[in-house]
Short mmCIF file of C-alpha atoms and ligand atoms in Angstrom, two decimals:
data_model
loop_
_atom_site.label_atom_id
_atom_site.label_comp_id
_atom_site.label_asym_id
_atom_site.label_seq_id
_atom_site.Cartn_x
_atom_site.Cartn_y
_atom_site.Cartn_z
CA MET A 136 -29.83 9.93 0.34
CA ALA A 137 -27.00 7.46 0.17
CA ALA A 138 -27.07 4.22 2.03
CA ALA A 139 -24.72 3.55 4.91
CA ALA A 140 -23.34 0.08 5.27
CA GLY A 141 -22.05 -1.19 8.56
CA VAL A 142 -18.73 -2.88 9.15
CA ALA A 143 -19.98 -6.43 9.48
CA ALA A 144 -23.09 -8.47 9.00
CA VAL A 145 -23.03 -9.74 12.57
CA LEU A 146 -24.30 -7.14 14.99
CA PRO A 147 -23.05 -7.70 18.50
CA ALA A 148 -25.46 -6.57 21.15
CA GLY A 149 -24.63 -3.53 23.21
CA PRO A 150 -26.06 -0.28 24.51
CA VAL A 151 -26.43 2.40 21.82
CA ALA A 152 -25.23 5.95 22.40
CA SER A 153 -25.50 9.07 20.29
CA GLN A 154 -25.16 11.72 23.01
CA VAL A 155 -21.88 11.38 24.83
CA ARG A 156 -19.16 13.12 26.74
CA PHE A 157 -15.55 11.92 26.58
CA GLY A 158 -12.49 13.00 28.55
CA SER A 159 -10.68 13.85 25.31
CA TYR A 160 -11.37 14.45 21.62
CA PRO A 161 -12.66 11.21 20.08
CA PHE A 162 -11.55 11.86 16.45
CA GLN A 163 -7.84 12.20 17.17
CA LEU A 164 -6.96 9.45 14.64
CA GLY A 165 -8.36 11.56 11.81
CA VAL A 166 -10.44 10.57 8.80
CA ALA A 167 -9.79 8.77 5.53
CA SER A 168 -11.45 7.94 2.24
CA GLY A 169 -10.80 5.25 -0.30
CA ASP A 170 -12.08 2.83 -2.93
CA PRO A 171 -13.68 5.54 -5.09
CA SER A 172 -16.25 4.67 -7.75
CA ALA A 173 -18.20 6.83 -10.19
CA ASP A 174 -20.94 7.40 -7.60
CA GLY A 175 -19.18 7.33 -4.26
CA PHE A 176 -16.34 6.18 -2.03
CA VAL A 177 -15.69 4.76 1.42
CA ILE A 178 -15.23 7.17 4.31
CA TRP A 179 -13.53 6.07 7.51
CA THR A 180 -12.93 7.17 11.03
CA ARG A 181 -12.32 5.48 14.35
CA LEU A 182 -13.90 6.66 17.55
CA ALA A 183 -10.92 6.81 19.90
CA PRO A 184 -10.96 9.24 22.83
CA GLU A 185 -8.21 7.05 24.29
CA PRO A 186 -6.59 5.51 21.19
CA PHE A 187 -4.35 3.09 23.07
CA ALA A 188 -7.07 2.00 25.51
CA PRO A 189 -9.89 1.02 23.14
CA GLU A 190 -11.51 -1.05 25.88
CA ALA A 191 -12.44 2.24 27.57
CA LEU A 192 -15.39 2.51 25.17
CA GLY A 193 -16.69 -0.85 26.37
CA ASN A 194 -19.37 -2.61 24.37
CA THR A 195 -21.31 0.53 23.63
CA ILE A 196 -22.41 1.06 20.02
CA TYR A 197 -22.03 4.71 19.03
CA GLU A 198 -24.20 6.31 16.35
CA LEU A 199 -22.06 8.71 14.34
CA THR A 200 -23.59 11.15 11.91
CA TRP A 201 -21.73 11.52 8.62
CA GLU A 202 -22.12 14.17 5.97
CA VAL A 203 -20.80 14.53 2.42
CA ALA A 204 -20.95 18.00 0.87
CA GLU A 205 -19.89 19.72 -2.33
CA ASP A 206 -18.19 22.49 -0.39
CA GLN A 207 -15.81 22.65 2.51
CA ALA A 208 -18.26 24.76 4.53
CA PHE A 209 -20.92 21.99 4.22
CA ALA A 210 -23.51 24.41 2.82
CA ARG A 211 -24.42 21.98 0.01
CA ILE A 212 -24.75 18.60 1.67
CA ARG A 213 -25.35 15.84 -0.90
CA ALA A 214 -25.47 12.76 1.34
CA SER A 215 -25.69 12.02 5.04
CA GLY A 216 -26.54 9.18 7.37
CA ILE A 217 -25.66 7.26 10.49
CA GLY A 218 -22.59 5.05 10.84
CA LEU A 219 -22.30 2.67 13.76
CA ALA A 220 -19.05 2.38 15.72
CA ARG A 221 -18.83 -1.05 17.34
CA ALA A 222 -16.38 -2.61 19.73
CA HIS A 223 -15.60 -5.76 17.70
CA VAL A 224 -13.87 -3.60 15.08
CA LEU A 225 -12.30 -1.22 17.58
CA HIS A 226 -15.09 1.34 17.05
CA ALA A 227 -13.94 1.97 13.48
CA VAL A 228 -16.60 3.19 11.06
CA HIS A 229 -16.55 2.43 7.33
CA VAL A 230 -19.37 4.05 5.36
CA GLU A 231 -19.88 3.13 1.71
CA VAL A 232 -21.26 6.37 0.30
CA GLY A 233 -23.18 6.13 -2.98
CA GLY A 234 -25.53 8.21 -5.10
CA LEU A 235 -23.03 11.00 -5.85
CA GLU A 236 -22.13 12.58 -9.18
CA PRO A 237 -19.15 11.24 -11.14
CA GLY A 238 -15.89 13.09 -11.57
CA ARG A 239 -16.15 15.68 -8.84
CA GLU A 240 -14.72 16.72 -5.52
CA TYR A 241 -16.54 16.28 -2.19
CA PHE A 242 -15.87 16.93 1.47
CA TYR A 243 -16.91 14.73 4.37
CA ARG A 244 -16.96 14.71 8.17
CA PHE A 245 -18.36 12.76 11.10
CA ARG A 246 -20.14 14.06 14.19
CA LEU A 247 -21.03 12.56 17.55
CA GLY A 248 -22.81 14.79 20.04
CA LYS A 249 -20.79 17.98 20.36
CA TYR A 250 -17.73 16.42 18.71
CA GLU A 251 -16.92 16.99 15.04
CA SER A 252 -14.20 15.16 13.11
CA PRO A 253 -11.64 16.86 10.88
CA THR A 254 -12.90 17.38 7.32
CA GLY A 255 -11.64 15.07 4.59
CA ARG A 256 -11.63 15.55 0.83
CA ALA A 257 -12.73 12.81 -1.53
CA LEU A 258 -13.40 12.47 -5.23
CA THR A 259 -15.59 10.31 -7.39
CA CYS A 260 -14.21 8.73 -10.55
CA PRO A 261 -15.10 10.36 -13.85
CA VAL A 262 -17.15 8.52 -16.47
CA GLY A 263 -16.02 8.55 -20.11
CA GLU A 264 -13.36 11.03 -21.14
CA ALA A 265 -11.79 12.75 -18.13
CA SER A 266 -12.20 16.52 -18.29
CA ARG A 267 -8.81 17.20 -16.71
CA PRO A 268 -5.54 15.37 -16.03
CA LEU A 269 -5.32 12.95 -13.12
CA ARG A 270 -2.76 13.63 -10.41
CA PHE A 271 -1.79 10.71 -8.22
CA ALA A 272 0.93 10.04 -5.66
CA VAL A 273 2.74 6.71 -5.35
CA ALA A 274 3.77 5.80 -1.80
CA CYS A 275 5.19 2.82 0.08
CA CYS A 276 7.39 1.68 2.94
CA ALA A 277 6.76 3.90 5.95
CA HIS A 278 8.90 2.72 8.85
CA TYR A 279 7.65 4.75 11.80
CA GLU A 280 10.88 4.34 13.78
CA GLN A 281 13.29 5.09 10.95
CA GLY A 282 11.98 8.45 9.82
CA PHE A 283 9.38 11.15 10.09
CA PHE A 284 6.54 11.20 7.60
CA SER A 285 7.44 14.42 5.75
CA ALA A 286 6.78 12.62 2.48
CA TYR A 287 3.14 12.18 3.50
CA ARG A 288 2.94 15.89 4.37
CA TYR A 289 4.18 16.83 0.91
CA ILE A 290 1.83 14.36 -0.75
CA ALA A 291 -1.04 16.19 0.97
CA ASP A 292 0.42 19.56 -0.14
CA ASP A 293 0.40 18.35 -3.77
CA ARG A 294 -3.40 17.91 -3.56
CA PRO A 295 -3.54 14.71 -5.60
CA ASP A 296 -6.75 13.05 -6.79
CA LEU A 297 -5.56 9.64 -5.57
CA VAL A 298 -2.86 8.18 -3.38
CA LEU A 299 -1.68 4.74 -4.47
CA MET A 300 -0.22 2.92 -1.45
CA LEU A 301 1.88 0.00 -2.65
CA GLY A 302 2.42 -1.66 0.71
CA ASP A 303 4.55 -1.70 3.82
CA TYR A 304 2.14 0.88 5.21
CA ILE A 305 3.17 -0.35 8.65
CA TYR A 306 6.14 -2.44 9.74
CA GLU A 307 5.60 -5.36 12.03
CA ASP A 308 9.08 -5.18 13.49
CA ALA A 309 11.87 -2.84 14.54
CA TRP A 310 15.36 -2.65 13.15
CA GLY A 311 17.89 -0.04 12.13
CA GLU A 312 20.61 2.07 13.60
CA ARG A 313 18.99 5.44 13.89
CA ARG A 314 15.48 5.67 15.20
CA VAL A 315 13.59 8.92 15.48
CA ARG A 316 10.80 7.35 17.62
CA LEU A 317 9.96 3.90 18.89
CA PHE A 318 7.24 1.32 18.47
CA ASP A 319 5.34 0.65 21.66
CA THR A 320 5.16 -3.13 21.18
CA PRO A 321 7.75 -5.71 20.07
CA GLU A 322 7.29 -7.57 16.77
CA ALA A 323 3.55 -7.64 16.11
CA GLN A 324 2.10 -11.16 16.36
CA THR A 325 -1.43 -10.82 17.72
CA LEU A 326 -4.51 -8.81 16.84
CA THR A 327 -3.82 -6.54 19.82
CA ASP A 328 -0.24 -5.94 18.60
CA TYR A 329 -1.27 -5.09 15.03
CA ARG A 330 -4.06 -2.81 16.27
CA ARG A 331 -1.59 -0.91 18.45
CA ARG A 332 0.72 -0.54 15.46
CA TYR A 333 -2.00 1.02 13.25
CA THR A 334 -3.10 3.20 16.16
CA GLN A 335 0.43 4.51 16.63
CA TYR A 336 0.75 5.24 12.91
CA ARG A 337 -2.55 7.07 12.79
CA THR A 338 -1.52 9.45 15.54
CA ASP A 339 1.01 10.92 13.06
CA PRO A 340 -0.28 14.30 11.77
CA ASP A 341 1.49 14.02 8.39
CA LEU A 342 -0.08 10.62 7.72
CA GLN A 343 -3.46 11.96 8.78
CA ALA A 344 -3.04 14.85 6.33
CA ALA A 345 -2.31 12.46 3.45
CA HIS A 346 -5.40 10.40 4.30
CA ALA A 347 -7.59 13.48 4.52
CA ALA A 348 -6.27 14.89 1.23
CA CYS A 349 -7.92 12.42 -1.17
CA PRO A 350 -9.06 8.80 -1.57
CA TRP A 351 -6.44 6.09 -1.30
CA LEU A 352 -6.12 2.91 -3.32
CA ALA A 353 -4.14 0.49 -1.22
CA VAL A 354 -2.51 -2.86 -1.70
CA TRP A 355 -0.39 -4.51 0.92
CA ASP A 356 3.07 -5.98 0.75
CA ASP A 357 4.79 -8.14 3.36
CA HIS A 358 5.32 -5.88 6.36
CA GLU A 359 1.62 -5.48 7.03
CA VAL A 360 2.03 -9.07 8.29
CA ASP A 361 5.61 -10.40 8.36
CA ASN A 362 8.78 -9.72 6.37
CA ASP A 363 8.89 -11.68 3.10
CA TYR A 364 5.91 -13.86 3.92
CA ALA A 365 4.47 -15.92 1.05
CA GLY A 366 0.89 -17.20 1.18
CA VAL A 367 0.58 -18.88 4.55
CA THR A 368 4.32 -19.28 5.08
CA GLY A 369 5.99 -16.78 7.38
CA GLU A 370 9.58 -15.66 7.07
CA ASN A 371 10.55 -17.63 10.13
CA GLU A 372 9.09 -19.54 12.99
CA VAL A 373 9.40 -17.95 16.36
CA CYS A 374 10.44 -20.33 19.11
CA GLY A 375 9.60 -19.42 22.64
CA GLY A 376 11.23 -21.05 25.65
CA ALA A 377 9.36 -24.26 24.97
CA GLY A 378 10.12 -24.17 21.28
CA VAL A 379 6.47 -23.70 20.31
CA ARG A 380 5.92 -22.89 16.65
CA ASP A 381 3.71 -19.92 16.06
CA SER A 382 0.66 -20.30 13.90
CA PHE A 383 1.31 -18.17 10.86
CA PRO A 384 -2.19 -18.42 9.30
CA GLY A 385 -3.70 -17.16 12.55
CA ARG A 386 -1.17 -14.37 12.72
CA ARG A 387 -1.89 -13.40 9.13
CA ALA A 388 -5.63 -13.33 9.83
CA ALA A 389 -5.07 -11.00 12.79
CA ALA A 390 -2.92 -8.70 10.67
CA TYR A 391 -5.50 -8.64 7.86
CA GLN A 392 -8.26 -7.79 10.32
CA ALA A 393 -6.33 -4.86 11.81
CA TYR A 394 -5.54 -3.66 8.28
CA PHE A 395 -9.20 -3.63 7.26
CA GLU A 396 -10.20 -1.96 10.51
CA HIS A 397 -7.89 0.94 9.78
CA MET A 398 -7.90 1.36 6.01
CA PRO A 399 -10.66 3.05 4.01
CA LEU A 400 -11.63 -0.14 2.21
CA ARG A 401 -15.01 -1.66 1.55
CA PRO A 402 -15.43 -3.98 4.54
CA SER A 403 -17.20 -6.59 2.43
CA ARG A 404 -13.78 -7.42 0.97
CA LEU A 405 -12.61 -8.96 4.25
CA GLN A 406 -14.00 -12.39 3.53
CA SER A 407 -13.62 -14.55 6.60
CA GLY A 408 -10.83 -13.01 8.59
CA MET A 409 -8.54 -15.71 7.18
CA ALA A 410 -8.64 -14.27 3.66
CA ALA A 411 -9.36 -10.97 1.98
CA ARG A 412 -10.18 -9.98 -1.57
CA LEU A 413 -7.82 -7.04 -1.83
CA TYR A 414 -7.26 -7.20 -5.56
CA GLY A 415 -9.54 -5.36 -7.97
CA ALA A 416 -9.68 -2.76 -10.72
CA LEU A 417 -10.69 0.87 -10.77
CA ASP A 418 -11.58 2.90 -13.85
CA TRP A 419 -10.72 6.59 -13.83
CA GLY A 420 -13.10 7.15 -16.73
CA ARG A 421 -11.51 6.18 -20.03
CA LEU A 422 -8.21 7.69 -18.96
CA ALA A 423 -6.82 4.87 -16.84
CA ARG A 424 -7.65 1.49 -15.41
CA PHE A 425 -5.78 0.73 -12.20
CA TYR A 426 -5.23 -2.96 -11.40
CA LEU A 427 -4.64 -3.40 -7.67
CA LEU A 428 -2.65 -6.61 -7.35
CA ASP A 429 -2.14 -8.73 -4.24
CA THR A 430 1.38 -10.14 -4.57
CA ARG A 431 1.46 -11.73 -1.08
CA GLN A 432 -1.64 -13.66 -0.16
CA TYR A 433 -1.56 -16.29 -2.90
CA ARG A 434 2.10 -16.53 -3.90
CA SER A 435 4.26 -19.65 -3.85
CA VAL A 436 7.12 -19.68 -1.37
CA GLN A 437 10.33 -18.11 -2.65
CA ALA A 438 12.46 -20.38 -4.82
CA CYS A 439 15.66 -22.11 -3.72
CA PRO A 440 16.21 -20.61 -0.28
CA ASN A 441 19.72 -19.84 0.78
CA ALA A 442 21.30 -22.39 3.08
CA PRO A 443 19.57 -21.47 6.31
CA THR A 444 21.43 -20.12 9.26
CA PRO A 445 19.99 -22.44 11.91
CA TRP A 446 19.58 -19.81 14.59
CA ARG A 447 19.75 -16.11 14.74
CA CYS A 448 18.80 -13.81 17.57
CA ASP A 449 16.47 -10.90 17.40
CA ASN A 450 19.03 -8.31 18.36
CA ASP A 451 16.47 -6.03 19.97
CA ARG A 452 14.89 -8.23 22.49
CA GLY A 453 17.10 -11.27 22.74
CA ARG A 454 14.45 -13.67 21.51
CA LYS A 455 15.67 -16.60 19.50
CA ILE A 456 14.26 -17.08 16.05
CA LEU A 457 14.46 -20.35 14.18
CA TYR A 458 15.06 -19.56 10.56
CA SER A 459 12.91 -22.10 8.80
CA GLY A 460 14.48 -21.87 5.38
CA ALA A 461 11.00 -22.26 3.92
CA GLY A 462 10.02 -18.63 3.79
CA GLY A 463 11.75 -15.40 2.98
CA GLY A 464 13.55 -14.08 -0.05
CA GLY A 465 17.25 -14.29 -0.79
CA PHE A 466 19.84 -13.38 -3.38
CA VAL A 467 20.49 -16.57 -5.34
CA ASP A 468 22.50 -17.63 -8.37
CA PRO A 469 19.88 -18.15 -11.10
CA GLU A 470 22.26 -20.40 -13.04
CA GLU A 471 22.87 -22.86 -10.22
CA PRO A 472 21.18 -26.03 -11.63
CA ALA A 473 18.73 -26.83 -8.81
CA CYS A 474 17.81 -23.17 -8.48
CA LYS A 475 17.44 -22.76 -12.22
CA ALA A 476 14.95 -25.63 -12.28
CA ALA A 477 12.96 -24.18 -9.39
CA LEU A 478 12.81 -20.74 -10.99
CA ALA A 479 11.59 -22.28 -14.27
CA ASP A 480 8.76 -24.23 -12.61
CA PRO A 481 5.53 -22.93 -14.19
CA ALA A 482 3.49 -24.19 -11.23
CA ARG A 483 4.95 -21.47 -9.02
CA THR A 484 2.78 -18.39 -8.86
CA MET A 485 2.94 -14.77 -7.74
CA LEU A 486 -0.76 -13.92 -8.01
CA GLY A 487 -2.44 -17.31 -7.61
CA ALA A 488 -4.55 -18.93 -10.32
CA GLU A 489 -7.78 -17.11 -9.51
CA GLN A 490 -6.22 -13.62 -9.45
CA GLU A 491 -4.34 -14.43 -12.67
CA ARG A 492 -7.62 -15.35 -14.39
CA TRP A 493 -9.30 -12.23 -13.04
CA LEU A 494 -6.41 -10.03 -14.24
CA ASP A 495 -6.44 -11.59 -17.70
CA ALA A 496 -10.18 -10.91 -18.00
CA ALA A 497 -9.82 -7.35 -16.67
CA LEU A 498 -7.05 -6.64 -19.19
CA ALA A 499 -9.15 -8.18 -21.96
CA ASP A 500 -12.09 -5.80 -21.50
CA SER A 501 -10.13 -2.63 -20.74
CA ARG A 502 -10.81 0.32 -23.05
CA ALA A 503 -8.59 2.64 -21.01
CA ASN A 504 -5.89 4.83 -22.53
CA TRP A 505 -3.50 3.73 -19.77
CA ASN A 506 -3.37 0.46 -17.86
CA VAL A 507 -1.62 0.80 -14.53
CA LEU A 508 -0.53 -2.30 -12.59
CA THR A 509 -0.37 -1.20 -8.97
CA GLN A 510 1.57 -3.72 -6.92
CA GLY A 511 4.28 -4.43 -4.39
CA VAL A 512 7.50 -5.88 -5.71
CA MET A 513 10.07 -5.21 -8.47
CA PHE A 514 8.79 -6.40 -11.83
CA VAL A 515 11.90 -6.35 -14.01
CA THR A 516 14.77 -8.62 -13.06
CA ILE A 517 17.72 -6.78 -11.55
CA LEU A 518 20.90 -8.75 -11.98
CA GLU A 519 23.56 -8.33 -9.30
CA SER A 520 27.12 -9.61 -9.20
CA TRP A 521 28.46 -11.03 -5.95
CA ASN A 522 32.19 -11.67 -6.27
CA GLY A 523 31.70 -12.25 -9.98
CA SER A 524 28.79 -14.64 -9.62
CA PRO A 525 25.27 -13.60 -10.66
CA ARG A 526 22.49 -13.02 -8.12
CA ILE A 527 18.79 -12.24 -8.33
CA PHE A 528 16.37 -11.44 -5.51
CA THR A 529 13.82 -14.24 -5.12
CA ASP A 530 11.16 -12.24 -3.28
CA ALA A 531 10.56 -10.05 -6.35
CA TRP A 532 9.05 -11.10 -9.71
CA ALA A 533 12.61 -12.17 -10.63
CA GLY A 534 11.92 -15.23 -8.47
CA TYR A 535 8.76 -16.09 -10.43
CA PRO A 536 9.76 -15.80 -14.09
CA PRO A 537 7.03 -18.01 -15.63
CA ALA A 538 4.38 -16.04 -13.72
CA ARG A 539 5.77 -12.80 -15.09
CA GLU A 540 5.89 -14.17 -18.64
CA ARG A 541 2.23 -15.22 -18.29
CA LEU A 542 1.31 -11.67 -17.28
CA LEU A 543 3.28 -10.20 -20.18
CA ALA A 544 1.63 -12.71 -22.53
CA SER A 545 -1.74 -11.44 -21.29
CA LEU A 546 -0.72 -7.87 -22.10
CA ALA A 547 0.40 -8.94 -25.57
CA ARG A 548 -2.70 -11.06 -26.27
CA HIS A 549 -5.07 -8.24 -25.35
CA GLN A 550 -2.93 -5.53 -26.95
CA THR A 551 -3.19 -3.69 -23.66
CA ALA A 552 -2.75 0.04 -24.23
CA ASN A 553 0.14 1.75 -22.48
CA PRO A 554 0.88 -0.57 -19.58
CA VAL A 555 2.66 1.00 -16.60
CA VAL A 556 3.83 -0.93 -13.54
CA LEU A 557 4.02 0.83 -10.17
CA THR A 558 6.23 -0.76 -7.53
CA GLY A 559 7.42 -0.24 -3.96
CA ASP A 560 9.30 -2.45 -1.51
CA ILE A 561 12.99 -1.63 -1.98
CA HIS A 562 13.49 1.87 -0.51
CA SER A 563 14.96 3.42 -3.64
CA PHE A 564 13.82 5.10 -6.86
CA TRP A 565 13.99 3.22 -10.15
CA VAL A 566 12.71 3.89 -13.66
CA ASN A 567 12.86 0.67 -15.67
CA GLU A 568 11.82 -0.45 -19.13
CA ILE A 569 9.91 -3.71 -19.24
CA ALA A 570 10.53 -6.40 -21.84
CA ASN A 571 9.58 -10.04 -22.04
CA ALA A 572 12.06 -12.92 -22.33
CA ALA A 573 12.14 -12.45 -26.11
CA GLY A 574 13.09 -8.79 -25.72
CA ARG A 575 9.76 -7.29 -26.77
CA PRO A 576 9.31 -3.90 -25.02
CA PHE A 577 6.07 -3.42 -23.10
CA GLY A 578 6.26 -0.20 -21.13
CA VAL A 579 7.71 1.41 -18.06
CA GLU A 580 8.03 0.43 -14.40
CA LEU A 581 8.20 3.24 -11.85
CA VAL A 582 9.57 2.23 -8.45
CA SER A 583 9.01 4.65 -5.60
CA SER A 584 11.44 5.13 -2.75
CA SER A 585 10.25 4.77 0.83
CA ILE A 586 8.18 7.28 2.75
CA ALA A 587 10.46 6.82 5.78
CA THR A 588 12.34 3.49 5.72
CA SER A 589 16.14 3.66 5.54
CA THR A 590 17.19 3.69 1.90
CA THR A 591 19.25 1.25 -0.18
CA ASP A 592 21.69 2.42 -2.84
CA LYS A 593 22.19 -0.13 -5.62
CA SER A 594 24.16 2.04 -8.05
CA GLN A 595 26.78 -0.69 -8.39
CA VAL A 596 24.34 -2.90 -10.34
CA LEU A 597 23.62 -0.32 -13.07
CA PRO A 598 26.29 -1.51 -15.56
CA LEU A 599 24.67 -4.97 -15.53
CA ASN A 600 21.13 -3.69 -16.08
CA PRO A 601 20.63 -1.59 -19.21
CA GLN A 602 16.86 -1.80 -18.71
CA VAL A 603 17.25 0.61 -15.78
CA ARG A 604 16.93 4.21 -16.97
CA PHE A 605 17.33 5.78 -13.54
CA HIS A 606 18.19 4.74 -10.00
CA GLU A 607 18.70 6.72 -6.80
CA GLY A 608 18.92 5.09 -3.39
CA ASN A 609 19.89 7.84 -0.99
CA HIS A 610 16.59 9.61 -0.41
CA CYS A 611 13.19 8.77 0.93
CA GLY A 612 10.27 10.19 -0.99
CA TYR A 613 7.41 9.39 -3.33
CA ILE A 614 6.42 9.73 -6.99
CA ARG A 615 4.02 12.42 -8.12
CA CYS A 616 2.32 11.55 -11.41
CA ASP A 617 0.28 13.71 -13.75
CA LEU A 618 -1.58 11.72 -16.39
CA ASP A 619 -3.55 12.77 -19.44
CA ARG A 620 -4.44 10.97 -22.67
CA ASP A 621 -1.09 11.65 -24.27
CA ARG A 622 1.47 11.36 -21.52
CA LEU A 623 2.39 10.32 -18.02
CA ARG A 624 4.69 12.72 -16.22
CA ALA A 625 6.44 11.29 -13.16
CA ASP A 626 8.29 13.54 -10.71
CA LEU A 627 10.53 11.62 -8.33
CA VAL A 628 10.20 13.68 -5.16
CA ALA A 629 13.02 13.34 -2.60
CA ILE A 630 12.83 14.19 1.08
CA ASP A 631 16.01 16.05 2.11
CA ASP A 632 16.36 14.32 5.49
CA ARG A 633 14.01 11.69 6.83
CA LEU A 634 15.36 12.30 10.37
CA ASP A 635 14.13 15.91 10.29
CA PRO A 636 10.40 16.28 10.99
CA ARG A 637 10.40 19.58 9.06
CA SER A 638 12.50 18.35 6.14
CA GLY A 639 12.43 20.11 2.80
CA ARG A 640 11.95 18.31 -0.50
CA SER A 641 13.13 18.51 -4.08
CA VAL A 642 12.45 16.81 -7.39
CA LEU A 643 15.31 14.39 -8.10
CA ALA A 644 14.32 13.72 -11.67
CA SER A 645 11.28 13.84 -13.94
CA PHE A 646 10.34 11.33 -16.61
CA GLU A 647 7.74 11.27 -19.32
CA VAL A 648 6.06 8.25 -20.84
CA ARG A 649 4.23 9.01 -24.07
CA ALA A 650 1.16 7.12 -25.20
CA GLY A 651 2.12 4.51 -27.78
CA ASP A 652 5.82 4.62 -26.84
CA PRO A 653 7.06 1.94 -24.39
CA HIS A 654 10.10 3.95 -23.31
CA ALA A 655 10.83 6.43 -20.51
CA HIS A 656 12.17 9.86 -21.46
CA ARG A 657 13.92 12.06 -18.94
CA ILE A 658 12.66 15.64 -19.04
CA1 CA B 1840 8.23 -5.25 1.24
#
């Protein structure tokens, strides 16, 4: 029997209930699994008969039964136990299931009294040589207001083994011309705000289907907290009537807590509330090692900020925002002398010193056929031309060139086999070839378009960027990958119309990366 771990070491007191009656179905936010290992995974649900009134459950601790079976009918149950739903984490339940067999499919569900959750599907990682190819979906950037989540529905239909979520799972704020539905709170700032945001997302049936389909590996980008934040520096400082500066570290901690409450992650990785160890590696047998990188929590502030506009108004709600000039990315001239010096500063970091050391060690001992860097922001530098003068985007790796060269030097030093970089963030599809400053080719970067966020066409930059093999910025979608020892096949799947909840889909383009060949081939 596998062990069940609770959500936190501190157990608040409260009455315990296992036989209950609610006014409505308590599993309406669905189920999820994540963080797979060779012997288990995390399974998640949140007890929520009234999802937007979590206080209705009071302080009561609910004892949920969970079951993991080899079959969808639960005739062959292989693990079961009790998971406690407690008020201090919004009655979310994270169970770390262990003791299972490697490399196979399982099904799981929760029960409380007469109520039974939907059934989810999870998989354990294989050990040694994988017996079949790995299918994974690459997803990012799901703005709830700007589009329906058809891309998530199609990801579930593809029946992948893993979903890699590269960040911007939620958006903290509203913008855009055409909105198919609305957030129920203004820009998220507090724990209550962020919790409402995740709750609203999890009511979406297409998102629930993608969570139930297979385990997720998730990293965050900026919008889980604040646009373009860097470390403990927010994009801007909100001034209320009295001009009070908001406390960004406290806001970030609230956002991190709500994230961990709602994602199928091992709860031990939320360290103190103020910090979280999100980064880590996962071995899919010998086939692939996935490196989940945190490109937000430890990074230096963006280099050479644009001359700040002293005030701008939040056009939705009329609040005034003081643009600090300290945080946030911009398009800057990399040849401008002061900016050039800032960009060249080796002290500036994307991953932070500790994560860099961890990544170097994890690359050093990898024996995987493929090494997949799973992360938020564009890795190759995209050069733009603004009225004839060059521009780069400082929020991406282009704004941290020494940090990127250090990572590439690690890959070279350890002769890392078949590196692939997976990227989100910019609401458009890209297939890029990676090279270091000396022009040595390393491998391929695949950039997924957004699940639902309005897209950005950058076709005009293609003549300046021969490292880009493909770009399309007019469709939302995701990337479906099929990986075996010899090749990675990537299908760039486009959603016909993000404004249509029943949108169709099509494959925009397919690329192949062959083992031992650092180039992308269109097929
Ligand atoms: Ca982003």
